[in-house]
């Protein structure tokens, strides 16, 4: 087994493949395994990461004038920068997640809409700038981005005065290793409808080592049957993502091969279930990546006014 | 005295901007005063067990309201969390329309009301895993009236369910059902079928100490921070008697900071909505 600290040499410099091409690739060549882990950053490193993003999203704001510094509550998940309330900083330490957003974009009717193609060009430019700031370790390859939209609208009770607009194009990309995306590491770059950088989020797990696959794990591809069975009897399956990637549940560090990740929900009659996320390995073994905290039993029913209605201890 | 709000000659844009600030400040002051009079309260109902209980058999779910409950209790709120068989569809149904309904003391007896479970493709129902009095659903359009009629205390409604606030362009057709049923400051839900992490409700609440409710809902409910795929489509509707008031509701209301936790002005006339749109999933 080869254990190598992640370096440029370890990254095969190709883009992420669609699911079909990935299937063929798996059969042609056993994928390598990667060790994913969640890095622990010092406060100084987190402040530096936030500053890097602020410099890009709000270049007119100096570090001091927007109040970021040692007292900024980076240990908490969400904060708004004092003196610049429109600038929202999000830090989630367990998932090594840092985000900065100009929230004014979310509430301002855009004067113009540059469209997807121009927004994509801006995204490419910003991704290039991010690469130069060392926020992804030595990762150099990113998957083709998934695009989501920021939208806003209004209306009234009479059904008139109705208006809506796209206010942000949001591109999410993932680090790519050996031709497969890492589902736990990436970046989201938001471009306003007017063509300006509006939000940035980066972070996730680190690829610590790469090794050749365990020969015993190289076998048949039983995932197709498993995915087809996700619907179960009498239900309609809606799949919003189906892609091979390296992924671990949040907080877990372990060796993984590429697995087929499926994000889906089922419809039974009129009922639309909430979404589920599963990872299926090549032997057909399924791991639920959605929050695993399971169903609970019936609780006691105490009506309001009872002495034991809940309040803070 | 500061000249911050004095009109500078000829600067119309400045005046409009400052007028907007004054309006927002007025709302904030009114809502903050209301907080002094009323204790913030909550009702969280949740079904996680959907198998073998007598209602339609669907996927079991993770528990979201337990962490959420802990966060609001820690902030001094009081209230009730009912899980599975203890949570009845009747808790959300308008009491004055039929006997055996309890929204006057539960769903519409509290500042913040949430339901966590499954929804309907068309957005018009809440689905439960355990029946009570033979009922497994709430038909939002015909049975729910939060923030009005009996109870009349609900100020914010959260649907941790699929499709309930699905927006079909060019008008919010599916979401209309919930919009017109209730009279509250804000309604929070999803345009799709979301995968929601167990800490998301509590995380949203904590975020609203400094950031507006809509902003927190969008950022926290959009995705799980450890995964860079599988985004949800969270959406928030904010209400007011004018378009400017609806926008001020969106920009200023903060649950944890105690802004807009009094009953909302009735009737609302305008709404604004904001969302992160990752698609509509199986909703229509």
mmCIF file of N, CA, C and O in Angstrom, chain A residues 167-218:
data_model
loop_
_atom_site.group_PDB
_atom_site.id
_atom_site.type_symbol
_atom_site.label_atom_id
_atom_site.label_comp_id
_atom_site.label_asym_id
_atom_site.label_seq_id
_atom_site.Cartn_x
_atom_site.Cartn_y
_atom_site.Cartn_z
ATOM 1 N N UNK A 167 -31.698 36.492 -8.422
ATOM 2 C CA UNK A 167 -30.754 37.479 -7.901
ATOM 3 C C UNK A 167 -29.333 36.938 -7.748
ATOM 4 O O UNK A 167 -28.407 37.696 -7.501
ATOM 5 N N UNK A 168 -29.168 35.630 -7.881
ATOM 6 C CA UNK A 168 -27.823 35.075 -7.719
ATOM 7 C C UNK A 168 -27.697 33.753 -8.461
ATOM 8 O O UNK A 168 -28.605 32.909 -8.399
ATOM 9 N N UNK A 169 -26.581 33.564 -9.159
ATOM 10 C CA UNK A 169 -26.230 32.271 -9.745
ATOM 11 C C UNK A 169 -25.200 31.642 -8.827
ATOM 12 O O UNK A 169 -24.144 32.215 -8.594
ATOM 13 N N UNK A 170 -25.518 30.456 -8.334
ATOM 14 C CA UNK A 170 -24.666 29.833 -7.315
ATOM 15 C C UNK A 170 -24.031 28.562 -7.888
ATOM 16 O O UNK A 170 -24.720 27.590 -8.201
ATOM 17 N N UNK A 171 -22.728 28.584 -8.033
ATOM 18 C CA UNK A 171 -21.978 27.473 -8.634
ATOM 19 C C UNK A 171 -21.285 26.688 -7.525
ATOM 20 O O UNK A 171 -20.493 27.253 -6.769
ATOM 21 N N UNK A 172 -21.577 25.407 -7.450
ATOM 22 C CA UNK A 172 -20.922 24.559 -6.451
ATOM 23 C C UNK A 172 -20.028 23.548 -7.156
ATOM 24 O O UNK A 172 -20.477 22.792 -8.020
ATOM 25 N N UNK A 173 -18.767 23.549 -6.775
ATOM 26 C CA UNK A 173 -17.800 22.623 -7.355
ATOM 27 C C UNK A 173 -17.166 21.791 -6.258
ATOM 28 O O UNK A 173 -17.192 22.180 -5.077
ATOM 29 N N UNK A 174 -16.627 20.642 -6.633
ATOM 30 C CA UNK A 174 -15.997 19.761 -5.649
ATOM 31 C C UNK A 174 -14.573 19.451 -6.074
ATOM 32 O O UNK A 174 -14.267 19.397 -7.269
ATOM 33 N N UNK A 175 -13.747 19.212 -5.096
ATOM 34 C CA UNK A 175 -12.382 18.774 -5.369
ATOM 35 C C UNK A 175 -12.440 17.420 -6.064
ATOM 36 O O UNK A 175 -13.280 16.577 -5.731
ATOM 37 N N UNK A 176 -11.584 17.215 -7.028
ATOM 38 C CA UNK A 176 -11.547 15.952 -7.770
ATOM 39 C C UNK A 176 -10.231 15.229 -7.493
ATOM 40 O O UNK A 176 -9.156 15.834 -7.545
ATOM 41 N N UNK A 177 -10.327 13.947 -7.173
ATOM 42 C CA UNK A 177 -9.151 13.105 -6.968
ATOM 43 C C UNK A 177 -9.287 11.865 -7.842
ATOM 44 O O UNK A 177 -10.311 11.174 -7.786
ATOM 45 N N UNK A 178 -8.289 11.605 -8.649
ATOM 46 C CA UNK A 178 -8.271 10.385 -9.448
ATOM 47 C C UNK A 178 -9.493 10.287 -10.364
ATOM 48 O O UNK A 178 -9.971 9.201 -10.661
ATOM 49 N N UNK A 179 -10.006 11.418 -10.769
ATOM 50 C CA UNK A 179 -11.153 11.431 -11.673
ATOM 51 C C UNK A 179 -12.503 11.403 -10.997
ATOM 52 O O UNK A 179 -13.532 11.479 -11.658
ATOM 53 N N UNK A 180 -12.506 11.320 -9.675
ATOM 54 C CA UNK A 180 -13.781 11.277 -8.955
ATOM 55 C C UNK A 180 -13.891 12.471 -8.010
ATOM 56 O O UNK A 180 -12.926 12.812 -7.314
ATOM 57 N N UNK A 181 -15.072 13.088 -7.922
ATOM 58 C CA UNK A 181 -15.236 14.197 -6.987
ATOM 59 C C UNK A 181 -15.165 13.713 -5.540
ATOM 60 O O UNK A 181 -15.499 12.563 -5.245
ATOM 61 N N UNK A 182 -14.740 14.582 -4.688
ATOM 62 C CA UNK A 182 -14.794 14.328 -3.245
ATOM 63 C C UNK A 182 -16.052 15.030 -2.736
ATOM 64 O O UNK A 182 -16.132 16.256 -2.755
ATOM 65 N N UNK A 183 -17.012 14.248 -2.301
ATOM 66 C CA UNK A 183 -18.295 14.835 -1.901
ATOM 67 C C UNK A 183 -18.232 15.680 -0.654
ATOM 68 O O UNK A 183 -19.170 16.420 -0.350
ATOM 69 N N UNK A 184 -17.109 15.609 0.052
ATOM 70 C CA UNK A 184 -16.989 16.337 1.313
ATOM 71 C C UNK A 184 -16.127 17.592 1.213
ATOM 72 O O UNK A 184 -15.839 18.211 2.237
ATOM 73 N N UNK A 185 -15.681 17.952 0.025
ATOM 74 C CA UNK A 185 -14.791 19.114 -0.074
ATOM 75 C C UNK A 185 -15.071 19.889 -1.346
ATOM 76 O O UNK A 185 -15.184 19.296 -2.422
ATOM 77 N N UNK A 186 -15.200 21.193 -1.217
ATOM 78 C CA UNK A 186 -15.474 21.972 -2.417
ATOM 79 C C UNK A 186 -15.646 23.442 -2.136
ATOM 80 O O UNK A 186 -15.159 23.965 -1.125
ATOM 81 N N UNK A 187 -16.353 24.089 -3.043
ATOM 82 C CA UNK A 187 -16.578 25.527 -2.930
ATOM 83 C C UNK A 187 -17.890 25.888 -3.599
ATOM 84 O O UNK A 187 -18.306 25.237 -4.557
ATOM 85 N N UNK A 188 -18.553 26.903 -3.053
ATOM 86 C CA UNK A 188 -19.710 27.490 -3.713
ATOM 87 C C UNK A 188 -19.401 28.948 -3.986
ATOM 88 O O UNK A 188 -18.991 29.687 -3.074
ATOM 89 N N UNK A 189 -19.574 29.348 -5.211
ATOM 90 C CA UNK A 189 -19.291 30.722 -5.629
ATOM 91 C C UNK A 189 -20.584 31.315 -6.167
ATOM 92 O O UNK A 189 -21.152 30.796 -7.127
ATOM 93 N N UNK A 190 -21.057 32.376 -5.523
ATOM 94 C CA UNK A 190 -22.300 33.014 -5.934
ATOM 95 C C UNK A 190 -22.016 34.282 -6.720
ATOM 96 O O UNK A 190 -21.284 35.151 -6.250
ATOM 97 N N UNK A 191 -22.593 34.365 -7.903
ATOM 98 C CA UNK A 191 -22.436 35.551 -8.745
ATOM 99 C C UNK A 191 -23.799 36.238 -8.827
ATOM 100 O O UNK A 191 -24.800 35.599 -9.168
ATOM 101 N N UNK A 192 -23.841 37.514 -8.496
ATOM 102 C CA UNK A 192 -25.113 38.231 -8.525
ATOM 103 C C UNK A 192 -25.637 38.317 -9.949
ATOM 104 O O UNK A 192 -24.870 38.192 -10.917
ATOM 105 N N UNK A 193 -26.938 38.529 -10.066
ATOM 106 C CA UNK A 193 -27.521 38.668 -11.399
ATOM 107 C C UNK A 193 -26.867 39.811 -12.162
ATOM 108 O O UNK A 193 -26.850 39.816 -13.396
ATOM 109 N N UNK A 194 -26.321 40.764 -11.429
ATOM 110 C CA UNK A 194 -25.663 41.898 -12.081
ATOM 111 C C UNK A 194 -24.196 41.602 -12.405
ATOM 112 O O UNK A 194 -23.475 42.467 -12.883
ATOM 113 N N UNK A 195 -23.750 40.390 -12.107
ATOM 114 C CA UNK A 195 -22.428 39.962 -12.561
ATOM 115 C C UNK A 195 -21.306 40.133 -11.566
ATOM 116 O O UNK A 195 -20.143 39.941 -11.920
ATOM 117 N N UNK A 196 -21.622 40.456 -10.323
ATOM 118 C CA UNK A 196 -20.589 40.661 -9.313
ATOM 119 C C UNK A 196 -20.506 39.448 -8.378
ATOM 120 O O UNK A 196 -21.504 38.761 -8.152
ATOM 121 N N UNK A 197 -19.338 39.240 -7.814
ATOM 122 C CA UNK A 197 -19.192 38.195 -6.809
ATOM 123 C C UNK A 197 -20.041 38.546 -5.591
ATOM 124 O O UNK A 197 -19.915 39.636 -5.029
ATOM 125 N N UNK A 198 -20.910 37.628 -5.175
ATOM 126 C CA UNK A 198 -21.833 37.911 -4.080
ATOM 127 C C UNK A 198 -21.602 37.038 -2.861
ATOM 128 O O UNK A 198 -21.885 37.441 -1.737
ATOM 129 N N UNK A 199 -21.121 35.833 -3.038
ATOM 130 C CA UNK A 199 -20.930 34.950 -1.890
ATOM 131 C C UNK A 199 -19.874 33.902 -2.203
ATOM 132 O O UNK A 199 -19.681 33.516 -3.368
ATOM 133 N N UNK A 200 -19.235 33.439 -1.143
ATOM 134 C CA UNK A 200 -18.209 32.407 -1.262
ATOM 135 C C UNK A 200 -18.320 31.455 -0.086
ATOM 136 O O UNK A 200 -18.530 31.887 1.045
ATOM 137 N N UNK A 201 -18.167 30.189 -0.353
ATOM 138 C CA UNK A 201 -18.088 29.200 0.721
ATOM 139 C C UNK A 201 -17.047 28.171 0.322
ATOM 140 O O UNK A 201 -17.020 27.734 -0.843
ATOM 141 N N UNK A 202 -16.200 27.815 1.240
ATOM 142 C CA UNK A 202 -15.167 26.814 0.948
ATOM 143 C C UNK A 202 -15.000 25.906 2.160
ATOM 144 O O UNK A 202 -15.401 26.251 3.271
ATOM 145 N N UNK A 203 -14.388 24.764 1.930
ATOM 146 C CA UNK A 203 -14.026 23.929 3.066
ATOM 147 C C UNK A 203 -14.309 22.470 2.847
ATOM 148 O O UNK A 203 -14.507 22.008 1.728
ATOM 149 N N UNK A 204 -14.315 21.731 3.969
ATOM 150 C CA UNK A 204 -14.618 20.324 3.927
ATOM 151 C C UNK A 204 -13.483 19.449 4.388
ATOM 152 O O UNK A 204 -12.535 19.901 5.033
ATOM 153 N N UNK A 205 -13.604 18.182 4.040
ATOM 154 C CA UNK A 205 -12.613 17.197 4.471
ATOM 155 C C UNK A 205 -11.349 17.321 3.635
ATOM 156 O O UNK A 205 -11.352 17.897 2.549
ATOM 157 N N UNK A 206 -10.280 16.750 4.161
ATOM 158 C CA UNK A 206 -9.006 16.724 3.444
ATOM 159 C C UNK A 206 -8.700 15.309 2.983
ATOM 160 O O UNK A 206 -8.991 14.342 3.688
ATOM 161 N N UNK A 207 -8.106 15.229 1.815
ATOM 162 C CA UNK A 207 -7.590 13.939 1.349
ATOM 163 C C UNK A 207 -6.186 13.811 1.923
ATOM 164 O O UNK A 207 -5.262 14.495 1.518
ATOM 165 N N UNK A 208 -6.049 12.921 2.897
ATOM 166 C CA UNK A 208 -4.775 12.799 3.603
ATOM 167 C C UNK A 208 -3.828 11.854 2.872
ATOM 168 O O UNK A 208 -2.630 12.110 2.775
ATOM 169 N N UNK A 209 -4.363 10.745 2.362
ATOM 170 C CA UNK A 209 -3.514 9.765 1.694
ATOM 171 C C UNK A 209 -4.283 9.105 0.558
ATOM 172 O O UNK A 209 -5.519 9.088 0.550
ATOM 173 N N UNK A 210 -3.542 8.559 -0.361
ATOM 174 C CA UNK A 210 -4.128 7.810 -1.474
ATOM 175 C C UNK A 210 -3.403 6.482 -1.577
ATOM 176 O O UNK A 210 -2.182 6.421 -1.424
ATOM 177 N N UNK A 211 -4.156 5.426 -1.828
ATOM 178 C CA UNK A 211 -3.542 4.099 -1.924
ATOM 179 C C UNK A 211 -4.237 3.289 -3.006
ATOM 180 O O UNK A 211 -5.363 3.593 -3.403
ATOM 181 N N UNK A 212 -3.555 2.253 -3.466
ATOM 182 C CA UNK A 212 -4.183 1.371 -4.444
ATOM 183 C C UNK A 212 -5.342 0.643 -3.782
ATOM 184 O O UNK A 212 -5.341 0.411 -2.570
ATOM 185 N N UNK A 213 -6.322 0.280 -4.603
ATOM 186 C CA UNK A 213 -7.499 -0.393 -4.056
ATOM 187 C C UNK A 213 -7.138 -1.772 -3.514
ATOM 188 O O UNK A 213 -6.224 -2.421 -4.019
ATOM 189 N N UNK A 214 -7.903 -2.169 -2.510
ATOM 190 C CA UNK A 214 -7.795 -3.526 -1.994
ATOM 191 C C UNK A 214 -8.285 -4.480 -3.083
ATOM 192 O O UNK A 214 -9.403 -4.365 -3.570
ATOM 193 N N UNK A 215 -7.432 -5.441 -3.451
ATOM 194 C CA UNK A 215 -7.797 -6.321 -4.564
ATOM 195 C C UNK A 215 -9.106 -7.052 -4.306
ATOM 196 O O UNK A 215 -9.894 -7.302 -5.204
ATOM 197 N N UNK A 216 -9.356 -7.377 -3.046
ATOM 198 C CA UNK A 216 -10.581 -8.118 -2.741
ATOM 199 C C UNK A 216 -11.835 -7.277 -2.967
ATOM 200 O O UNK A 216 -12.916 -7.810 -3.143
ATOM 201 N N UNK A 217 -11.659 -5.984 -2.926
ATOM 202 C CA UNK A 217 -12.832 -5.129 -3.089
ATOM 203 C C UNK A 217 -13.209 -4.955 -4.551
ATOM 204 O O UNK A 217 -14.266 -4.456 -4.868
ATOM 205 N N UNK A 218 -12.313 -5.371 -5.442
ATOM 206 C CA UNK A 218 -12.607 -5.206 -6.864
ATOM 207 C C UNK A 218 -13.506 -6.354 -7.299
ATOM 208 O O UNK A 218 -13.110 -7.511 -7.297
#
